PDB file of C-alpha atoms in Angstrom:
ATOM      1  CA  MET A  72      26.250 -81.329  26.525  1.00 44.00           C
ATOM      2  CA  ALA A  73      23.165 -82.729  24.905  1.00 48.00           C
ATOM      3  CA  LEU A  74      25.201 -83.995  21.963  1.00 46.00           C
ATOM      4  CA  GLY A  75      27.615 -85.857  24.241  1.00 46.00           C
ATOM      5  CA  PHE A  76      24.744 -87.462  26.148  1.00 44.00           C
ATOM      6  CA  ASN A  77      23.142 -88.638  22.914  1.00 45.00           C
ATOM      7  CA  ALA A  78      26.456 -90.104  21.804  1.00 45.00           C
ATOM      8  CA  VAL A  79      26.726 -92.107  25.045  1.00 46.00           C
ATOM      9  CA  VAL A  80      23.164 -93.462  24.936  1.00 44.00           C
ATOM     10  CA  PRO A  81      23.651 -95.661  21.865  1.00 46.00           C
ATOM     11  CA  VAL A  82      26.767 -97.222  23.431  1.00 43.00           C
ATOM     12  CA  TYR A  83      24.867 -97.751  26.673  1.00 41.00           C
ATOM     13  CA  ASP A  84      21.962 -99.242  24.700  1.00 45.00           C
ATOM     14  CA  LEU A  85      24.389-101.575  22.946  1.00 40.00           C
ATOM     15  CA  LEU A  86      25.801-102.697  26.290  1.00 40.00           C
ATOM     16  CA  LEU A  87      22.295-103.339  27.612  1.00 38.00           C
ATOM     17  CA  LEU A  88      21.428-105.184  24.422  1.00 40.00           C
ATOM     18  CA  ALA A  89      24.570-107.319  24.709  1.00 44.00           C
ATOM     19  CA  GLU A  90      23.825-108.079  28.373  1.00 51.00           C
ATOM     20  CA  SER A  91      20.218-108.914  27.500  1.00 43.00           C
ATOM     21  CA  PHE A  92      21.365-111.164  24.685  1.00 44.00           C
ATOM     22  CA  GLN A  93      23.760-112.970  27.038  1.00 51.00           C
ATOM     23  CA  TRP A  94      20.955-113.320  29.591  1.00 41.00           C
ATOM     24  CA  ILE A  95      18.677-114.777  26.899  1.00 43.00           C
ATOM     25  CA  LEU A  96      21.374-117.228  25.835  1.00 43.00           C
ATOM     26  CA  ARG A  97      21.940-118.311  29.459  1.00 50.00           C
ATOM     27  CA  ARG A  98      18.190-118.776  29.974  1.00 45.00           C
ATOM     28  CA  ALA A  99      17.883-120.754  26.732  1.00 44.00           C
ATOM     29  CA  ALA A 100      20.810-122.978  27.730  1.00 46.00           C
ATOM     30  CA  LEU A 101      19.249-123.499  31.163  1.00 43.00           C
ATOM     31  CA  ALA A 102      15.882-124.319  29.612  1.00 43.00           C
ATOM     32  CA  LEU A 103      17.485-126.812  27.265  1.00 42.00           C
ATOM     33  CA  SER A 104      19.385-128.475  30.097  1.00 41.00           C
ATOM     34  CA  ARG A 105      16.197-128.686  32.168  1.00 40.00           C
ATOM     35  CA  LYS A 106      14.353-130.214  29.234  1.00 37.00           C
ATOM     36  CA  ILE A 107      17.011-132.877  28.891  1.00 33.00           C
ATOM     37  CA  VAL A 108      16.947-133.567  32.640  1.00 33.00           C
ATOM     38  CA  CYS A 109      13.150-133.638  32.602  1.00 34.00           C
ATOM     39  CA  ASN A 110      13.139-136.117  29.717  1.00 35.00           C
ATOM     40  CA  ALA A 111      15.685-138.263  31.550  1.00 35.00           C
ATOM     41  CA  ARG A 112      13.471-138.184  34.644  1.00 41.00           C
ATOM     42  CA  MET A 113      10.438-139.065  32.574  1.00 43.00           C
ATOM     43  CA  ALA A 114      12.275-142.026  31.077  1.00 50.00           C
ATOM     44  CA  GLU A 115      13.435-143.055  34.565  1.00 56.00           C
ATOM     45  CA  GLY A 116       9.882-142.594  35.862  1.00 54.00           C
ATOM     46  CA  LYS A 117       8.547-144.925  33.189  1.00 85.00           C
ATOM     47  CA  LYS A 118      11.111-147.506  34.246  1.00 93.00           C
ATOM     48  CA  TYR A 119       9.425-147.833  37.658  1.00 96.00           C
ATOM     49  CA  GLU A 120       5.718-147.291  37.098  1.00 97.00           C
ATOM     50  CA  ILE A 121       2.792-149.078  38.714  1.00 98.00           C
ATOM     51  CA  VAL A 122      -0.703-147.861  37.832  1.00 97.00           C
ATOM     52  CA  VAL A 123      -3.393-148.493  40.453  1.00 98.00           C
ATOM     53  CA  LYS A 124      -7.117-148.657  39.613  1.00 97.00           C
ATOM     54  CA  VAL A 125      -9.878-149.134  42.180  1.00 97.00           C
ATOM     55  CA  HIS A 126     -13.517-150.215  42.181  1.00 97.00           C
ATOM     56  CA  THR A 127     -15.614-150.068  45.386  1.00 97.00           C
ATOM     57  CA  THR A 128     -18.811-151.801  46.470  1.00 97.00           C
ATOM     58  CA  TYR A 129     -20.970-151.168  49.520  1.00 97.00           C
ATOM     59  CA  LEU A 130     -21.779-154.390  51.416  1.00 98.00           C
ATOM     60  CA  PRO A 131     -25.169-153.876  53.120  1.00 97.00           C
ATOM     61  CA  GLU A 132     -25.334-157.503  54.308  1.00 98.00           C
ATOM     62  CA  GLN A 133     -22.156-156.973  56.391  1.00 98.00           C
ATOM     63  CA  SER A 134     -23.044-153.451  57.506  1.00 98.00           C
ATOM     64  CA  ASP A 135     -25.109-152.372  60.502  1.00 97.00           C
ATOM     65  CA  GLU A 136     -26.237-148.806  59.969  1.00 95.00           C
ATOM     66  CA  ALA A 137     -27.952-148.674  63.390  1.00 96.00           C
ATOM     67  CA  LEU A 138     -24.508-149.268  64.964  1.00 97.00           C
ATOM     68  CA  ASP A 139     -22.702-146.914  62.550  1.00 97.00           C
ATOM     69  CA  ARG A 140     -20.865-149.737  60.796  1.00 98.00           C
ATOM     70  CA  TYR A 141     -20.570-149.359  57.028  1.00 98.00           C
ATOM     71  CA  VAL A 142     -18.622-152.082  55.227  1.00 98.00           C
ATOM     72  CA  PHE A 143     -17.112-151.713  51.773  1.00 98.00           C
ATOM     73  CA  ALA A 144     -15.255-154.041  49.451  1.00 98.00           C
ATOM     74  CA  TYR A 145     -12.648-152.621  47.131  1.00 98.00           C
ATOM     75  CA  THR A 146     -11.066-154.306  44.154  1.00 98.00           C
ATOM     76  CA  ILE A 147      -7.606-153.134  43.182  1.00 98.00           C
ATOM     77  CA  VAL A 148      -5.895-153.717  39.852  1.00 98.00           C
ATOM     78  CA  LEU A 149      -2.167-153.009  39.795  1.00 98.00           C
ATOM     79  CA  SER A 150      -0.561-152.726  36.354  1.00 98.00           C
ATOM     80  CA  ASN A 151       3.171-152.616  35.795  1.00 98.00           C
ATOM     81  CA  THR A 152       3.467-150.110  32.957  1.00 97.00           C
ATOM     82  CA  GLY A 153       7.185-149.669  33.593  1.00 97.00           C
ATOM     83  CA  THR A 154      10.069-151.482  32.016  1.00 97.00           C
ATOM     84  CA  VAL A 155      11.375-153.301  35.110  1.00 97.00           C
ATOM     85  CA  ALA A 156       9.765-156.121  37.108  1.00 98.00           C
ATOM     86  CA  ALA A 157       8.755-155.070  40.628  1.00 98.00           C
ATOM     87  CA  GLN A 158       7.471-156.863  43.713  1.00 98.00           C
ATOM     88  CA  LEU A 159       4.871-155.432  46.075  1.00 98.00           C
ATOM     89  CA  ILE A 160       6.394-155.696  49.557  1.00 98.00           C
ATOM     90  CA  SER A 161       4.004-153.771  51.805  1.00 98.00           C
ATOM     91  CA  ARG A 162       1.103-151.354  51.921  1.00 98.00           C
ATOM     92  CA  HIS A 163       0.118-148.184  53.771  1.00 98.00           C
ATOM     93  CA  TRP A 164      -3.529-147.137  53.818  1.00 98.00           C
ATOM     94  CA  ILE A 165      -5.086-143.936  55.153  1.00 98.00           C
ATOM     95  CA  ILE A 166      -8.802-144.514  55.707  1.00 98.00           C
ATOM     96  CA  ALA A 167     -10.981-141.524  56.583  1.00 98.00           C
ATOM     97  CA  ASP A 168     -14.622-141.492  57.615  1.00 96.00           C
ATOM     98  CA  GLY A 169     -17.038-138.614  57.087  1.00 94.00           C
ATOM     99  CA  SER A 170     -16.684-137.289  60.650  1.00 95.00           C
ATOM    100  CA  GLY A 171     -12.929-136.727  60.417  1.00 95.00           C
ATOM    101  CA  GLY A 172     -11.809-140.018  61.947  1.00 95.00           C
ATOM    102  CA  VAL A 173      -8.680-141.468  60.359  1.00 97.00           C
ATOM    103  CA  GLN A 174      -7.219-144.976  60.525  1.00 96.00           C
ATOM    104  CA  GLU A 175      -3.807-145.909  59.217  1.00 97.00           C
ATOM    105  CA  VAL A 176      -3.143-149.482  58.207  1.00 97.00           C
ATOM    106  CA  ARG A 177       0.321-150.844  57.420  1.00 97.00           C
ATOM    107  CA  GLY A 178       1.235-154.395  56.602  1.00 97.00           C
ATOM    108  CA  LEU A 179       3.184-156.806  54.483  1.00 97.00           C
ATOM    109  CA  GLY A 180       1.804-157.633  51.065  1.00 97.00           C
ATOM    110  CA  VAL A 181      -1.868-157.679  50.169  1.00 97.00           C
ATOM    111  CA  VAL A 182      -4.328-160.470  51.013  1.00 95.00           C
ATOM    112  CA  GLY A 183      -1.400-162.599  52.172  1.00 95.00           C
ATOM    113  CA  GLU A 184       0.620-162.218  48.965  1.00 97.00           C
ATOM    114  CA  GLN A 185       3.603-160.205  47.755  1.00 98.00           C
ATOM    115  CA  PRO A 186       3.057-160.371  43.999  1.00 98.00           C
ATOM    116  CA  LEU A 187       5.856-159.920  41.471  1.00 98.00           C
ATOM    117  CA  LEU A 188       4.692-157.888  38.472  1.00 98.00           C
ATOM    118  CA  LYS A 189       6.734-158.157  35.311  1.00 98.00           C
ATOM    119  CA  PRO A 190       6.422-155.336  32.760  1.00 97.00           C
ATOM    120  CA  GLY A 191       2.917-155.532  31.276  1.00 97.00           C
ATOM    121  CA  ASP A 192       1.570-157.722  34.122  1.00 98.00           C
ATOM    122  CA  ASN A 193      -1.603-156.985  36.080  1.00 98.00           C
ATOM    123  CA  TYR A 194      -2.461-158.162  39.576  1.00 98.00           C
ATOM    124  CA  GLU A 195      -6.002-157.974  40.965  1.00 98.00           C
ATOM    125  CA  TYR A 196      -7.262-158.532  44.478  1.00 98.00           C
ATOM    126  CA  THR A 197     -10.304-157.695  46.580  1.00 98.00           C
ATOM    127  CA  SER A 198     -10.320-156.679  50.222  1.00 98.00           C
ATOM    128  CA  GLY A 199     -12.552-154.664  52.506  1.00 97.00           C
ATOM    129  CA  THR A 200     -12.838-152.055  55.211  1.00 98.00           C
ATOM    130  CA  ALA A 201     -15.421-150.772  57.674  1.00 97.00           C
ATOM    131  CA  ILE A 202     -15.995-147.133  58.605  1.00 98.00           C
ATOM    132  CA  SER A 203     -18.379-145.430  61.024  1.00 97.00           C
ATOM    133  CA  THR A 204     -20.112-143.093  58.543  1.00 97.00           C
ATOM    134  CA  PRO A 205     -21.936-143.666  55.247  1.00 97.00           C
ATOM    135  CA  VAL A 206     -19.238-141.770  53.341  1.00 97.00           C
ATOM    136  CA  GLY A 207     -15.466-141.871  53.629  1.00 97.00           C
ATOM    137  CA  SER A 208     -12.336-142.227  51.574  1.00 98.00           C
ATOM    138  CA  MET A 209      -9.156-144.241  51.220  1.00 98.00           C
ATOM    139  CA  LYS A 210      -5.726-143.508  49.776  1.00 98.00           C
ATOM    140  CA  GLY A 211      -2.244-144.814  50.285  1.00 98.00           C
ATOM    141  CA  THR A 212       0.896-146.328  48.852  1.00 98.00           C
ATOM    142  CA  TYR A 213       2.393-149.674  48.001  1.00 98.00           C
ATOM    143  CA  GLN A 214       6.062-150.128  48.798  1.00 98.00           C
ATOM    144  CA  MET A 215       7.722-151.849  45.857  1.00 98.00           C
ATOM    145  CA  VAL A 216      11.154-153.304  45.107  1.00 98.00           C
ATOM    146  CA  ALA A 217      12.305-153.433  41.494  1.00 97.00           C
ATOM    147  CA  GLU A 218      14.335-156.353  40.182  1.00 96.00           C
ATOM    148  CA  ASP A 219      17.394-154.073  40.106  1.00 95.00           C
ATOM    149  CA  GLY A 220      17.008-153.457  43.870  1.00 96.00           C
ATOM    150  CA  LEU A 221      15.538-149.943  43.716  1.00 97.00           C
ATOM    151  CA  ARG A 222      12.809-149.324  46.305  1.00 97.00           C
ATOM    152  CA  PHE A 223       9.945-147.080  45.233  1.00 97.00           C
ATOM    153  CA  GLU A 224       6.330-146.300  46.114  1.00 97.00           C
ATOM    154  CA  ALA A 225       3.279-146.773  43.947  1.00 97.00           C
ATOM    155  CA  SER A 226       0.592-144.243  44.848  1.00 97.00           C
ATOM    156  CA  ILE A 227      -2.952-145.377  45.482  1.00 97.00           C
ATOM    157  CA  PRO A 228      -5.115-142.443  44.403  1.00 97.00           C
ATOM    158  CA  GLU A 229      -7.779-141.322  46.856  1.00 97.00           C
ATOM    159  CA  PHE A 230     -11.145-142.938  46.237  1.00 97.00           C
ATOM    160  CA  ILE A 231     -14.565-142.513  47.818  1.00 96.00           C
ATOM    161  CA  LEU A 232     -16.435-145.052  49.932  1.00 97.00           C
ATOM    162  CA  SER A 233     -20.135-144.241  49.777  1.00 96.00           C
ATOM    163  CA  VAL A 234     -23.388-145.941  50.564  1.00 96.00           C
ATOM    164  CA  PRO A 235     -25.515-145.846  47.370  1.00 93.00           C
ATOM    165  CA  ARG A 236     -27.747-142.812  46.965  1.00 84.00           C
ATOM    166  CA  ILE A 237     -25.881-140.825  49.657  1.00 75.00           C
ATOM    167  CA  LEU A 238     -23.837-138.718  47.247  1.00 66.00           C
ATOM    168  CA  HIS A 239     -25.418-137.143  44.188  1.00 54.00           C
TER     169      HIS A 239
END
């Protein structure tokens, strides 16, 4: 009996090896197809790409700390690093103060404009907000329309609003 069992094991091992090899080939094919899809997505992502940079400034002359009113200016630079022109249509801001209060602001354009950014173009504007604590944050999105009609969002990364010398 032991001899027969040993004779079957190599065949069984070969079957397992063949199944494992097929599994490896399927996984490799899947990985290659995902890589191709990922690269296609990356290329598509670069087609519609707006980079947003922010600089903030506390405005003590417009603030009233005794009344819990802290005013900040923020300067935004939008850069079209994609390959298609795109127009900023609207904005959506989420503004949070340090006590958990949240305001949402939606509106057309920015500072009364709906700029068209061609590939390589930058657009800069300055605006402001008031919050009820010395520290808060802002984040949001710009709703864009590309020249080919595709609608997409450009993310505004979260940034901190802080009275000087409050945060270390």
